[in-house]
PDB file of C-alpha atoms in Angstrom:
ATOM      1  CA  MET A   1      66.277  24.625  32.889  1.00  0.00           C
ATOM      2  CA  ASN A   2      64.527  23.465  29.702  1.00  0.00           C
ATOM      3  CA  THR A   3      62.738  20.557  31.327  1.00  0.00           C
ATOM      4  CA  PRO A   4      59.760  22.521  32.743  1.00  0.00           C
ATOM      5  CA  THR A   5      59.198  24.133  29.334  1.00  0.00           C
ATOM      6  CA  LEU A   6      59.138  20.725  27.647  1.00  0.00           C
ATOM      7  CA  LEU A   7      56.739  19.387  30.263  1.00  0.00           C
ATOM      8  CA  VAL A   8      54.410  22.349  29.788  1.00  0.00           C
ATOM      9  CA  LEU A   9      54.528  21.917  26.011  1.00  0.00           C
ATOM     10  CA  SER A  10      53.837  18.177  26.350  1.00  0.00           C
ATOM     11  CA  ALA A  11      50.933  18.864  28.669  1.00  0.00           C
ATOM     12  CA  ALA A  12      49.518  21.418  26.246  1.00  0.00           C
ATOM     13  CA  LEU A  13      49.713  18.987  23.339  1.00  0.00           C
ATOM     14  CA  THR A  14      48.040  16.290  25.421  1.00  0.00           C
ATOM     15  CA  CYS A  15      45.278  18.697  26.342  1.00  0.00           C
ATOM     16  CA  MET A  16      44.758  19.654  22.694  1.00  0.00           C
ATOM     17  CA  SER A  17      44.595  15.977  21.727  1.00  0.00           C
ATOM     18  CA  THR A  18      42.158  14.925  24.410  1.00  0.00           C
ATOM     19  CA  ASN A  19      39.927  17.913  23.733  1.00  0.00           C
ATOM     20  CA  ALA A  20      39.479  17.058  20.031  1.00  0.00           C
ATOM     21  CA  PRO A  21      35.766  17.166  19.145  1.00  0.00           C
ATOM     22  CA  ALA A  22      34.549  13.564  19.416  1.00  0.00           C
ATOM     23  CA  GLN A  23      31.514  14.314  17.255  1.00  0.00           C
ATOM     24  CA  ASN A  24      33.814  14.683  14.234  1.00  0.00           C
ATOM     25  CA  MET A  25      35.218  11.179  14.672  1.00  0.00           C
ATOM     26  CA  THR A  26      33.405   8.231  13.059  1.00  0.00           C
ATOM     27  CA  SER A  27      34.262   4.559  13.134  1.00  0.00           C
ATOM     28  CA  SER A  28      34.947   2.911   9.782  1.00  0.00           C
ATOM     29  CA  ARG A  29      33.233  -0.179  11.203  1.00  0.00           C
ATOM     30  CA  GLN A  30      29.952   1.534  11.965  1.00  0.00           C
ATOM     31  CA  SER A  31      27.991  -0.242   9.219  1.00  0.00           C
ATOM     32  CA  ILE A  32      29.194  -3.796  10.021  1.00  0.00           C
ATOM     33  CA  SER A  33      26.607  -6.069  11.637  1.00  0.00           C
ATOM     34  CA  TYR A  34      26.416  -9.757  12.547  1.00  0.00           C
ATOM     35  CA  HIS A  35      23.485 -12.069  11.861  1.00  0.00           C
ATOM     36  CA  SER A  36      22.314 -15.656  11.851  1.00  0.00           C
ATOM     37  CA  VAL A  37      19.608 -17.297   9.720  1.00  0.00           C
ATOM     38  CA  SER A  38      17.960 -20.641  10.520  1.00  0.00           C
ATOM     39  CA  MET A  39      17.670 -22.861   7.456  1.00  0.00           C
ATOM     40  CA  GLN A  40      17.816 -26.565   6.650  1.00  0.00           C
ATOM     41  CA  GLY A  41      18.039 -27.250  10.388  1.00  0.00           C
ATOM     42  CA  LEU A  42      21.174 -25.101  10.630  1.00  0.00           C
ATOM     43  CA  ASP A  43      22.026 -21.666  11.937  1.00  0.00           C
ATOM     44  CA  ILE A  44      24.078 -19.927   9.249  1.00  0.00           C
ATOM     45  CA  PHE A  45      26.068 -16.943  10.457  1.00  0.00           C
ATOM     46  CA  TYR A  46      27.055 -14.038   8.250  1.00  0.00           C
ATOM     47  CA  ARG A  47      28.667 -10.633   8.429  1.00  0.00           C
ATOM     48  CA  GLU A  48      27.008  -7.753   6.626  1.00  0.00           C
ATOM     49  CA  ALA A  49      28.238  -4.268   5.827  1.00  0.00           C
ATOM     50  CA  GLY A  50      27.344  -1.346   3.601  1.00  0.00           C
ATOM     51  CA  PRO A  51      24.035  -0.044   2.235  1.00  0.00           C
ATOM     52  CA  VAL A  52      21.559  -2.774   1.320  1.00  0.00           C
ATOM     53  CA  ASN A  53      20.589  -0.975  -1.904  1.00  0.00           C
ATOM     54  CA  ALA A  54      24.183  -0.917  -3.160  1.00  0.00           C
ATOM     55  CA  PRO A  55      25.713  -3.566  -5.483  1.00  0.00           C
ATOM     56  CA  THR A  56      26.319  -6.772  -3.536  1.00  0.00           C
ATOM     57  CA  VAL A  57      29.666  -8.513  -3.111  1.00  0.00           C
ATOM     58  CA  LEU A  58      29.423 -12.074  -1.746  1.00  0.00           C
ATOM     59  CA  LEU A  59      32.662 -12.910   0.080  1.00  0.00           C
ATOM     60  CA  LEU A  60      33.402 -16.637   0.404  1.00  0.00           C
ATOM     61  CA  HIS A  61      36.095 -17.586   2.919  1.00  0.00           C
ATOM     62  CA  GLY A  62      38.815 -20.196   2.950  1.00  0.00           C
ATOM     63  CA  PHE A  63      40.067 -23.003   5.200  1.00  0.00           C
ATOM     64  CA  PRO A  64      40.375 -23.073   8.169  1.00  0.00           C
ATOM     65  CA  SER A  65      39.105 -19.534   8.518  1.00  0.00           C
ATOM     66  CA  SER A  66      35.613 -18.062   8.471  1.00  0.00           C
ATOM     67  CA  SER A  67      33.964 -14.820   7.434  1.00  0.00           C
ATOM     68  CA  ARG A  68      36.225 -13.272  10.064  1.00  0.00           C
ATOM     69  CA  MET A  69      39.041 -13.260   7.492  1.00  0.00           C
ATOM     70  CA  TRP A  70      37.198 -10.486   5.636  1.00  0.00           C
ATOM     71  CA  GLU A  71      37.025  -8.138   8.645  1.00  0.00           C
ATOM     72  CA  PRO A  72      40.014  -5.982   7.549  1.00  0.00           C
ATOM     73  CA  LEU A  73      38.449  -5.428   4.122  1.00  0.00           C
ATOM     74  CA  LEU A  74      34.822  -4.765   5.045  1.00  0.00           C
ATOM     75  CA  PRO A  75      35.290  -1.190   6.341  1.00  0.00           C
ATOM     76  CA  LEU A  76      37.288  -0.288   3.223  1.00  0.00           C
ATOM     77  CA  LEU A  77      34.449  -1.225   0.841  1.00  0.00           C
ATOM     78  CA  ALA A  78      31.335  -0.616   2.932  1.00  0.00           C
ATOM     79  CA  ASP A  79      30.844   3.002   1.883  1.00  0.00           C
ATOM     80  CA  LYS A  80      29.791   1.989  -1.647  1.00  0.00           C
ATOM     81  CA  TYR A  81      29.001  -1.735  -1.633  1.00  0.00           C
ATOM     82  CA  HIS A  82      26.694  -4.179   0.122  1.00  0.00           C
ATOM     83  CA  LEU A  83      28.910  -6.902   1.566  1.00  0.00           C
ATOM     84  CA  ILE A  84      27.729 -10.334   2.671  1.00  0.00           C
ATOM     85  CA  ALA A  85      30.287 -12.745   4.177  1.00  0.00           C
ATOM     86  CA  PRO A  86      28.828 -16.056   5.415  1.00  0.00           C
ATOM     87  CA  ASP A  87      30.330 -18.896   7.461  1.00  0.00           C
ATOM     88  CA  TYR A  88      29.855 -22.320   5.871  1.00  0.00           C
ATOM     89  CA  PRO A  89      28.307 -25.123   7.925  1.00  0.00           C
ATOM     90  CA  GLY A  90      31.074 -26.503  10.128  1.00  0.00           C
ATOM     91  CA  PHE A  91      32.960 -23.187  10.180  1.00  0.00           C
ATOM     92  CA  GLY A  92      33.102 -20.074  12.310  1.00  0.00           C
ATOM     93  CA  ASN A  93      29.842 -19.259  14.048  1.00  0.00           C
ATOM     94  CA  SER A  94      27.591 -21.405  11.863  1.00  0.00           C
ATOM     95  CA  SER A  95      26.206 -24.732  13.067  1.00  0.00           C
ATOM     96  CA  ALA A  96      28.653 -27.626  12.996  1.00  0.00           C
ATOM     97  CA  PRO A  97      26.646 -30.859  13.070  1.00  0.00           C
ATOM     98  CA  SER A  98      28.496 -34.146  12.953  1.00  0.00           C
ATOM     99  CA  PRO A  99      29.060 -35.773   9.547  1.00  0.00           C
ATOM    100  CA  SER A 100      26.398 -38.325  10.500  1.00  0.00           C
ATOM    101  CA  ASN A 101      23.843 -35.485  10.569  1.00  0.00           C
ATOM    102  CA  PHE A 102      25.097 -33.323   7.709  1.00  0.00           C
ATOM    103  CA  GLU A 103      26.730 -34.208   4.407  1.00  0.00           C
ATOM    104  CA  TYR A 104      30.033 -32.340   4.332  1.00  0.00           C
ATOM    105  CA  THR A 105      30.599 -31.970   0.606  1.00  0.00           C
ATOM    106  CA  PHE A 106      31.331 -28.875  -1.437  1.00  0.00           C
ATOM    107  CA  ASP A 107      28.114 -29.479  -3.364  1.00  0.00           C
ATOM    108  CA  ASN A 108      26.211 -29.222  -0.099  1.00  0.00           C
ATOM    109  CA  LEU A 109      28.092 -26.155   1.152  1.00  0.00           C
ATOM    110  CA  ALA A 110      27.273 -24.411  -2.128  1.00  0.00           C
ATOM    111  CA  ARG A 111      23.587 -25.366  -1.798  1.00  0.00           C
ATOM    112  CA  VAL A 112      23.426 -23.894   1.709  1.00  0.00           C
ATOM    113  CA  ILE A 113      25.077 -20.597   0.727  1.00  0.00           C
ATOM    114  CA  ASP A 114      22.913 -20.426  -2.383  1.00  0.00           C
ATOM    115  CA  GLU A 115      19.809 -20.767  -0.201  1.00  0.00           C
ATOM    116  CA  LEU A 116      21.172 -18.073   2.105  1.00  0.00           C
ATOM    117  CA  THR A 117      21.357 -15.601  -0.782  1.00  0.00           C
ATOM    118  CA  THR A 118      17.770 -16.511  -1.700  1.00  0.00           C
ATOM    119  CA  ARG A 119      16.632 -15.950   1.886  1.00  0.00           C
ATOM    120  CA  LEU A 120      18.334 -12.548   1.871  1.00  0.00           C
ATOM    121  CA  GLY A 121      16.737 -11.596  -1.447  1.00  0.00           C
ATOM    122  CA  ILE A 122      20.060 -11.287  -3.249  1.00  0.00           C
ATOM    123  CA  THR A 123      19.701 -12.066  -6.942  1.00  0.00           C
ATOM    124  CA  SER A 124      22.823 -10.370  -8.318  1.00  0.00           C
ATOM    125  CA  TYR A 125      26.325 -10.293  -6.882  1.00  0.00           C
ATOM    126  CA  VAL A 126      30.048 -10.164  -7.462  1.00  0.00           C
ATOM    127  CA  LEU A 127      31.650 -13.376  -6.193  1.00  0.00           C
ATOM    128  CA  PHE A 128      34.808 -12.804  -4.121  1.00  0.00           C
ATOM    129  CA  MET A 129      36.358 -16.256  -3.622  1.00  0.00           C
ATOM    130  CA  GLN A 130      39.343 -17.303  -1.500  1.00  0.00           C
ATOM    131  CA  ASP A 131      40.600 -20.901  -1.120  1.00  0.00           C
ATOM    132  CA  TYR A 132      37.525 -23.041  -0.240  1.00  0.00           C
ATOM    133  CA  GLY A 133      35.454 -20.118  -1.499  1.00  0.00           C
ATOM    134  CA  GLY A 134      36.511 -21.107  -5.026  1.00  0.00           C
ATOM    135  CA  PRO A 135      34.833 -24.547  -5.001  1.00  0.00           C
ATOM    136  CA  VAL A 136      31.756 -23.070  -3.313  1.00  0.00           C
ATOM    137  CA  GLY A 137      31.582 -20.046  -5.601  1.00  0.00           C
ATOM    138  CA  PHE A 138      32.178 -21.852  -8.889  1.00  0.00           C
ATOM    139  CA  ARG A 139      29.385 -24.282  -8.065  1.00  0.00           C
ATOM    140  CA  MET A 140      27.082 -21.338  -7.395  1.00  0.00           C
ATOM    141  CA  ALA A 141      28.161 -19.672 -10.632  1.00  0.00           C
ATOM    142  CA  LEU A 142      27.447 -22.768 -12.711  1.00  0.00           C
ATOM    143  CA  ALA A 143      24.077 -23.238 -11.017  1.00  0.00           C
ATOM    144  CA  HIS A 144      23.013 -19.583 -11.459  1.00  0.00           C
ATOM    145  CA  PRO A 145      25.245 -17.856 -14.028  1.00  0.00           C
ATOM    146  CA  GLU A 146      22.683 -15.075 -14.444  1.00  0.00           C
ATOM    147  CA  ARG A 147      23.338 -13.902 -10.879  1.00  0.00           C
ATOM    148  CA  VAL A 148      27.091 -13.417 -11.268  1.00  0.00           C
ATOM    149  CA  ARG A 149      28.088  -9.873 -12.254  1.00  0.00           C
ATOM    150  CA  ALA A 150      31.821 -10.577 -11.975  1.00  0.00           C
ATOM    151  CA  ILE A 151      34.319 -12.686 -10.059  1.00  0.00           C
ATOM    152  CA  ILE A 152      37.235 -11.765  -7.822  1.00  0.00           C
ATOM    153  CA  ILE A 153      39.704 -14.543  -7.041  1.00  0.00           C
ATOM    154  CA  GLN A 154      42.220 -14.501  -4.199  1.00  0.00           C
ATOM    155  CA  ASN A 155      44.333 -17.655  -3.995  1.00  0.00           C
ATOM    156  CA  ALA A 156      41.528 -19.956  -5.126  1.00  0.00           C
ATOM    157  CA  VAL A 157      42.604 -22.633  -7.579  1.00  0.00           C
ATOM    158  CA  ALA A 158      40.765 -23.827 -10.683  1.00  0.00           C
ATOM    159  CA  HIS A 159      43.755 -25.346 -12.530  1.00  0.00           C
ATOM    160  CA  GLU A 160      45.963 -28.330 -11.733  1.00  0.00           C
ATOM    161  CA  GLN A 161      49.131 -26.242 -12.140  1.00  0.00           C
ATOM    162  CA  GLY A 162      48.055 -24.177  -9.165  1.00  0.00           C
ATOM    163  CA  LEU A 163      48.546 -27.083  -6.746  1.00  0.00           C
ATOM    164  CA  SER A 164      51.960 -27.116  -5.081  1.00  0.00           C
ATOM    165  CA  PRO A 165      53.975 -30.229  -4.071  1.00  0.00           C
ATOM    166  CA  LEU A 166      52.201 -30.115  -0.691  1.00  0.00           C
ATOM    167  CA  TRP A 167      49.249 -31.686  -2.474  1.00  0.00           C
ATOM    168  CA  GLU A 168      51.118 -34.979  -3.002  1.00  0.00           C
ATOM    169  CA  THR A 169      50.378 -35.921   0.619  1.00  0.00           C
ATOM    170  CA  ARG A 170      46.800 -34.738   0.238  1.00  0.00           C
ATOM    171  CA  ARG A 171      46.240 -36.824  -2.905  1.00  0.00           C
ATOM    172  CA  LYS A 172      47.511 -39.886  -1.046  1.00  0.00           C
ATOM    173  CA  TYR A 173      44.856 -39.240   1.591  1.00  0.00           C
ATOM    174  CA  TRP A 174      42.159 -39.168  -1.078  1.00  0.00           C
ATOM    175  CA  ALA A 175      43.393 -42.535  -2.364  1.00  0.00           C
ATOM    176  CA  ASP A 176      43.727 -44.174   1.081  1.00  0.00           C
ATOM    177  CA  PRO A 177      42.058 -42.074   3.804  1.00  0.00           C
ATOM    178  CA  VAL A 178      42.359 -44.678   6.547  1.00  0.00           C
ATOM    179  CA  HIS A 179      46.107 -45.196   6.324  1.00  0.00           C
ATOM    180  CA  GLU A 180      47.088 -41.658   5.308  1.00  0.00           C
ATOM    181  CA  LEU A 181      45.035 -39.762   7.909  1.00  0.00           C
ATOM    182  CA  GLU A 182      47.866 -38.972  10.327  1.00  0.00           C
ATOM    183  CA  LYS A 183      50.129 -37.724   7.536  1.00  0.00           C
ATOM    184  CA  LEU A 184      47.298 -35.516   6.317  1.00  0.00           C
ATOM    185  CA  LYS A 185      46.870 -33.990   9.773  1.00  0.00           C
ATOM    186  CA  ALA A 186      50.571 -33.087   9.941  1.00  0.00           C
ATOM    187  CA  ASN A 187      50.408 -31.644   6.433  1.00  0.00           C
ATOM    188  CA  PHE A 188      47.069 -29.883   6.723  1.00  0.00           C
ATOM    189  CA  THR A 189      45.604 -29.382  10.219  1.00  0.00           C
ATOM    190  CA  SER A 190      48.536 -29.357  12.667  1.00  0.00           C
ATOM    191  CA  PHE A 191      49.470 -26.160  14.506  1.00  0.00           C
ATOM    192  CA  GLU A 192      52.588 -25.723  12.365  1.00  0.00           C
ATOM    193  CA  ALA A 193      50.616 -26.248   9.139  1.00  0.00           C
ATOM    194  CA  THR A 194      48.065 -23.692  10.334  1.00  0.00           C
ATOM    195  CA  ARG A 195      50.837 -21.181  11.043  1.00  0.00           C
ATOM    196  CA  GLN A 196      52.659 -21.814   7.773  1.00  0.00           C
ATOM    197  CA  ARG A 197      49.432 -21.368   5.829  1.00  0.00           C
ATOM    198  CA  HIS A 198      49.570 -17.698   6.817  1.00  0.00           C
ATOM    199  CA  ILE A 199      53.284 -16.928   6.746  1.00  0.00           C
ATOM    200  CA  GLY A 200      54.195 -19.104   3.775  1.00  0.00           C
ATOM    201  CA  SER A 201      57.524 -17.993   2.352  1.00  0.00           C
ATOM    202  CA  SER A 202      57.094 -14.321   3.276  1.00  0.00           C
ATOM    203  CA  PRO A 203      60.373 -12.510   3.976  1.00  0.00           C
ATOM    204  CA  ASP A 204      58.523 -10.420   6.582  1.00  0.00           C
ATOM    205  CA  PRO A 205      56.962 -12.891   9.058  1.00  0.00           C
ATOM    206  CA  ASP A 206      56.875 -10.170  11.720  1.00  0.00           C
ATOM    207  CA  ARG A 207      54.030  -8.521   9.799  1.00  0.00           C
ATOM    208  CA  TYR A 208      51.709 -11.428  10.583  1.00  0.00           C
ATOM    209  CA  ASP A 209      49.474 -11.473  13.655  1.00  0.00           C
ATOM    210  CA  PRO A 210      49.960 -14.805  15.484  1.00  0.00           C
ATOM    211  CA  ASP A 211      46.412 -14.571  16.814  1.00  0.00           C
ATOM    212  CA  THR A 212      45.153 -15.560  13.350  1.00  0.00           C
ATOM    213  CA  TRP A 213      46.652 -19.052  13.331  1.00  0.00           C
ATOM    214  CA  THR A 214      46.293 -19.502  17.094  1.00  0.00           C
ATOM    215  CA  ASP A 215      42.558 -18.845  16.794  1.00  0.00           C
ATOM    216  CA  GLU A 216      42.247 -21.062  13.724  1.00  0.00           C
ATOM    217  CA  TYR A 217      44.031 -23.922  15.462  1.00  0.00           C
ATOM    218  CA  ALA A 218      41.723 -23.522  18.446  1.00  0.00           C
ATOM    219  CA  PHE A 219      38.838 -23.851  15.998  1.00  0.00           C
ATOM    220  CA  LEU A 220      40.365 -26.948  14.391  1.00  0.00           C
ATOM    221  CA  THR A 221      40.725 -28.642  17.779  1.00  0.00           C
ATOM    222  CA  ARG A 222      37.151 -28.033  18.943  1.00  0.00           C
ATOM    223  CA  PRO A 223      35.180 -31.236  19.627  1.00  0.00           C
ATOM    224  CA  GLY A 224      34.018 -32.789  16.372  1.00  0.00           C
ATOM    225  CA  GLN A 225      36.103 -30.601  14.083  1.00  0.00           C
ATOM    226  CA  ALA A 226      38.675 -33.262  13.189  1.00  0.00           C
ATOM    227  CA  GLU A 227      35.977 -35.496  11.726  1.00  0.00           C
ATOM    228  CA  ILE A 228      34.194 -32.593  10.010  1.00  0.00           C
ATOM    229  CA  GLN A 229      37.295 -31.227   8.317  1.00  0.00           C
ATOM    230  CA  THR A 230      38.801 -34.535   7.224  1.00  0.00           C
ATOM    231  CA  THR A 231      35.412 -35.610   5.841  1.00  0.00           C
ATOM    232  CA  LEU A 232      35.072 -32.395   3.886  1.00  0.00           C
ATOM    233  CA  PHE A 233      38.652 -32.526   2.657  1.00  0.00           C
ATOM    234  CA  LEU A 234      38.126 -36.045   1.349  1.00  0.00           C
ATOM    235  CA  ASP A 235      35.525 -34.447  -0.932  1.00  0.00           C
ATOM    236  CA  TYR A 236      38.068 -31.870  -2.163  1.00  0.00           C
ATOM    237  CA  ARG A 237      39.056 -34.376  -4.846  1.00  0.00           C
ATOM    238  CA  THR A 238      35.737 -33.556  -6.536  1.00  0.00           C
ATOM    239  CA  ASN A 239      36.973 -29.982  -6.937  1.00  0.00           C
ATOM    240  CA  VAL A 240      40.049 -31.071  -8.849  1.00  0.00           C
ATOM    241  CA  ALA A 241      37.837 -33.274 -11.019  1.00  0.00           C
ATOM    242  CA  SER A 242      35.614 -30.225 -11.642  1.00  0.00           C
ATOM    243  CA  TYR A 243      38.413 -27.938 -12.840  1.00  0.00           C
ATOM    244  CA  PRO A 244      37.677 -28.602 -16.558  1.00  0.00           C
ATOM    245  CA  ARG A 245      33.996 -27.656 -16.044  1.00  0.00           C
ATOM    246  CA  TRP A 246      34.916 -24.454 -14.248  1.00  0.00           C
ATOM    247  CA  GLN A 247      37.422 -23.582 -16.968  1.00  0.00           C
ATOM    248  CA  ASN A 248      34.826 -24.199 -19.669  1.00  0.00           C
ATOM    249  CA  TRP A 249      32.404 -21.873 -17.874  1.00  0.00           C
ATOM    250  CA  LEU A 250      35.062 -19.166 -17.695  1.00  0.00           C
ATOM    251  CA  ARG A 251      35.865 -19.554 -21.399  1.00  0.00           C
ATOM    252  CA  GLU A 252      32.246 -19.508 -22.475  1.00  0.00           C
ATOM    253  CA  VAL A 253      31.000 -16.691 -20.236  1.00  0.00           C
ATOM    254  CA  GLN A 254      34.157 -14.528 -20.107  1.00  0.00           C
ATOM    255  CA  PRO A 255      33.091 -12.921 -16.826  1.00  0.00           C
ATOM    256  CA  SER A 256      34.774  -9.727 -15.703  1.00  0.00           C
ATOM    257  CA  THR A 257      37.591 -11.164 -13.591  1.00  0.00           C
ATOM    258  CA  LEU A 258      40.031  -9.763 -11.066  1.00  0.00           C
ATOM    259  CA  VAL A 259      42.749 -12.019  -9.627  1.00  0.00           C
ATOM    260  CA  VAL A 260      44.709 -10.841  -6.575  1.00  0.00           C
ATOM    261  CA  TRP A 261      47.204 -13.497  -5.554  1.00  0.00           C
ATOM    262  CA  GLY A 262      49.648 -13.793  -2.664  1.00  0.00           C
ATOM    263  CA  LYS A 263      52.888 -15.137  -4.089  1.00  0.00           C
ATOM    264  CA  TYR A 264      54.176 -16.467  -0.736  1.00  0.00           C
ATOM    265  CA  ASP A 265      51.462 -19.145  -0.634  1.00  0.00           C
ATOM    266  CA  LEU A 266      52.948 -22.608  -0.041  1.00  0.00           C
ATOM    267  CA  SER A 267      49.800 -24.462  -1.152  1.00  0.00           C
ATOM    268  CA  PHE A 268      48.717 -22.582  -4.272  1.00  0.00           C
ATOM    269  CA  THR A 269      51.363 -21.530  -6.773  1.00  0.00           C
ATOM    270  CA  VAL A 270      51.527 -18.357  -8.845  1.00  0.00           C
ATOM    271  CA  ALA A 271      50.882 -20.568 -11.884  1.00  0.00           C
ATOM    272  CA  GLY A 272      47.369 -20.993 -10.481  1.00  0.00           C
ATOM    273  CA  ALA A 273      46.867 -17.243 -10.801  1.00  0.00           C
ATOM    274  CA  THR A 274      48.258 -16.756 -14.294  1.00  0.00           C
ATOM    275  CA  ALA A 275      46.288 -19.764 -15.555  1.00  0.00           C
ATOM    276  CA  TYR A 276      43.091 -17.694 -15.379  1.00  0.00           C
ATOM    277  CA  ALA A 277      44.408 -15.622 -18.284  1.00  0.00           C
ATOM    278  CA  ASP A 278      44.176 -18.748 -20.462  1.00  0.00           C
ATOM    279  CA  ASP A 279      40.421 -18.859 -19.823  1.00  0.00           C
ATOM    280  CA  VAL A 280      39.383 -15.205 -19.489  1.00  0.00           C
ATOM    281  CA  LEU A 281      41.066 -13.091 -22.139  1.00  0.00           C
ATOM    282  CA  LYS A 282      40.680  -9.806 -20.266  1.00  0.00           C
ATOM    283  CA  ALA A 283      41.339 -11.155 -16.778  1.00  0.00           C
ATOM    284  CA  GLU A 284      43.134  -8.614 -14.583  1.00  0.00           C
ATOM    285  CA  ILE A 285      45.830 -10.413 -12.612  1.00  0.00           C
ATOM    286  CA  HIS A 286      47.936  -8.971  -9.793  1.00  0.00           C
ATOM    287  CA  ILE A 287      50.661 -10.940  -7.997  1.00  0.00           C
ATOM    288  CA  LEU A 288      51.116  -9.498  -4.514  1.00  0.00           C
ATOM    289  CA  GLY A 289      53.821  -9.685  -1.861  1.00  0.00           C
ATOM    290  CA  ALA A 290      51.578 -11.657   0.480  1.00  0.00           C
ATOM    291  CA  GLY A 291      50.666 -15.195   1.476  1.00  0.00           C
ATOM    292  CA  HIS A 292      47.716 -17.549   1.178  1.00  0.00           C
ATOM    293  CA  PHE A 293      45.580 -15.161   3.234  1.00  0.00           C
ATOM    294  CA  ALA A 294      46.755 -12.094   1.339  1.00  0.00           C
ATOM    295  CA  LEU A 295      44.690  -9.704   3.467  1.00  0.00           C
ATOM    296  CA  ASP A 296      47.161 -10.443   6.285  1.00  0.00           C
ATOM    297  CA  GLU A 297      49.827  -8.423   4.527  1.00  0.00           C
ATOM    298  CA  ALA A 298      48.242  -6.533   1.630  1.00  0.00           C
ATOM    299  CA  THR A 299      44.904  -5.217   2.909  1.00  0.00           C
ATOM    300  CA  ASP A 300      45.202  -1.701   1.516  1.00  0.00           C
ATOM    301  CA  GLN A 301      46.525  -2.895  -1.844  1.00  0.00           C
ATOM    302  CA  ILE A 302      43.715  -5.410  -2.254  1.00  0.00           C
ATOM    303  CA  ALA A 303      41.104  -2.844  -1.217  1.00  0.00           C
ATOM    304  CA  SER A 304      42.395  -0.398  -3.816  1.00  0.00           C
ATOM    305  CA  LEU A 305      42.460  -3.010  -6.583  1.00  0.00           C
ATOM    306  CA  VAL A 306      38.964  -4.242  -5.708  1.00  0.00           C
ATOM    307  CA  ARG A 307      37.480  -0.734  -5.535  1.00  0.00           C
ATOM    308  CA  ASN A 308      38.972   0.204  -8.896  1.00  0.00           C
ATOM    309  CA  PHE A 309      37.714  -3.039 -10.435  1.00  0.00           C
ATOM    310  CA  LEU A 310      34.201  -2.591  -9.066  1.00  0.00           C
ATOM    311  CA  GLU A 311      34.052   1.036 -10.216  1.00  0.00           C
ATOM    312  CA  ARG A 312      35.069   0.047 -13.757  1.00  0.00           C
ATOM    313  CA  LEU A 313      32.536  -2.776 -13.659  1.00  0.00           C
ATOM    314  CA  ALA A 314      29.758  -0.339 -12.747  1.00  0.00           C
ATOM    315  CA  ARG A 315      30.683   2.003 -15.614  1.00  0.00           C
ATOM    316  CA  PHE A 316      30.835  -0.872 -18.092  1.00  0.00           C
ATOM    317  CA  GLN A 317      27.595  -2.566 -17.030  1.00  0.00           C
ATOM    318  CA  ASN A 318      25.664   0.695 -16.792  1.00  0.00           C
TER     319      ASN A 318
END
């Protein structure tokens, strides 16, 4: 007897829902756009969001991701900030020439992204660095310290204590790349390593989208990528050698610094996060229940911390 009433009520609610005024609904992604710039014989892809006359945040991605990793965050910052997220050469939608035609070093990646900012007329920015974004961003900061308004660090290491035991295999590759290559691939570029880079030691693996590591592994297995990525990673040893220089810059400049760090990261330890407090006295450090790619699990928390940091920065610098 009650069934027809429930059906009528359900139908009425459906009608009310479908008749909601569409003109009052706006997409939070409406300001995101996708571009490519030709430079140095390369096509460099970048994502852009937010008003161009707003303060710029330059978002530098990690391995083996691309600017795509920033997609969850862009709509949450684009109302007040100009966001530029490039793909490095060899990554994402940027050109990926063979190592015989392009020098895959972190020095060179930094030079390319630095030229991109010049092409785009960006002379002042907040650096938001994750993983490989740290080596790229710190090189840019040392080359042009006057451009850096502040730094935001998300699982990007600048201290030896931030490197976990996983790096023992990686150091052996640096010492003997020919004989240690296969062990490096298992440790660093295999499907399981790509998956574990996201999940880490998280107690909630069901919160992670498997498409992220499936897509990244598909990228890693594209023709030519094995040589590109192992060549670039051989140069990673120059980053470790540069840690003292980066630390000296932090101590001398004392940039406004926000650290948001996923504690479930198997590659970069929490000690790598807290170490920044030894260099920047007023560094703001937050240890999050997330992994290496902390936006996988803590998007809203990171967005809130970043917005608060940027708002305080604007008040202080104005």
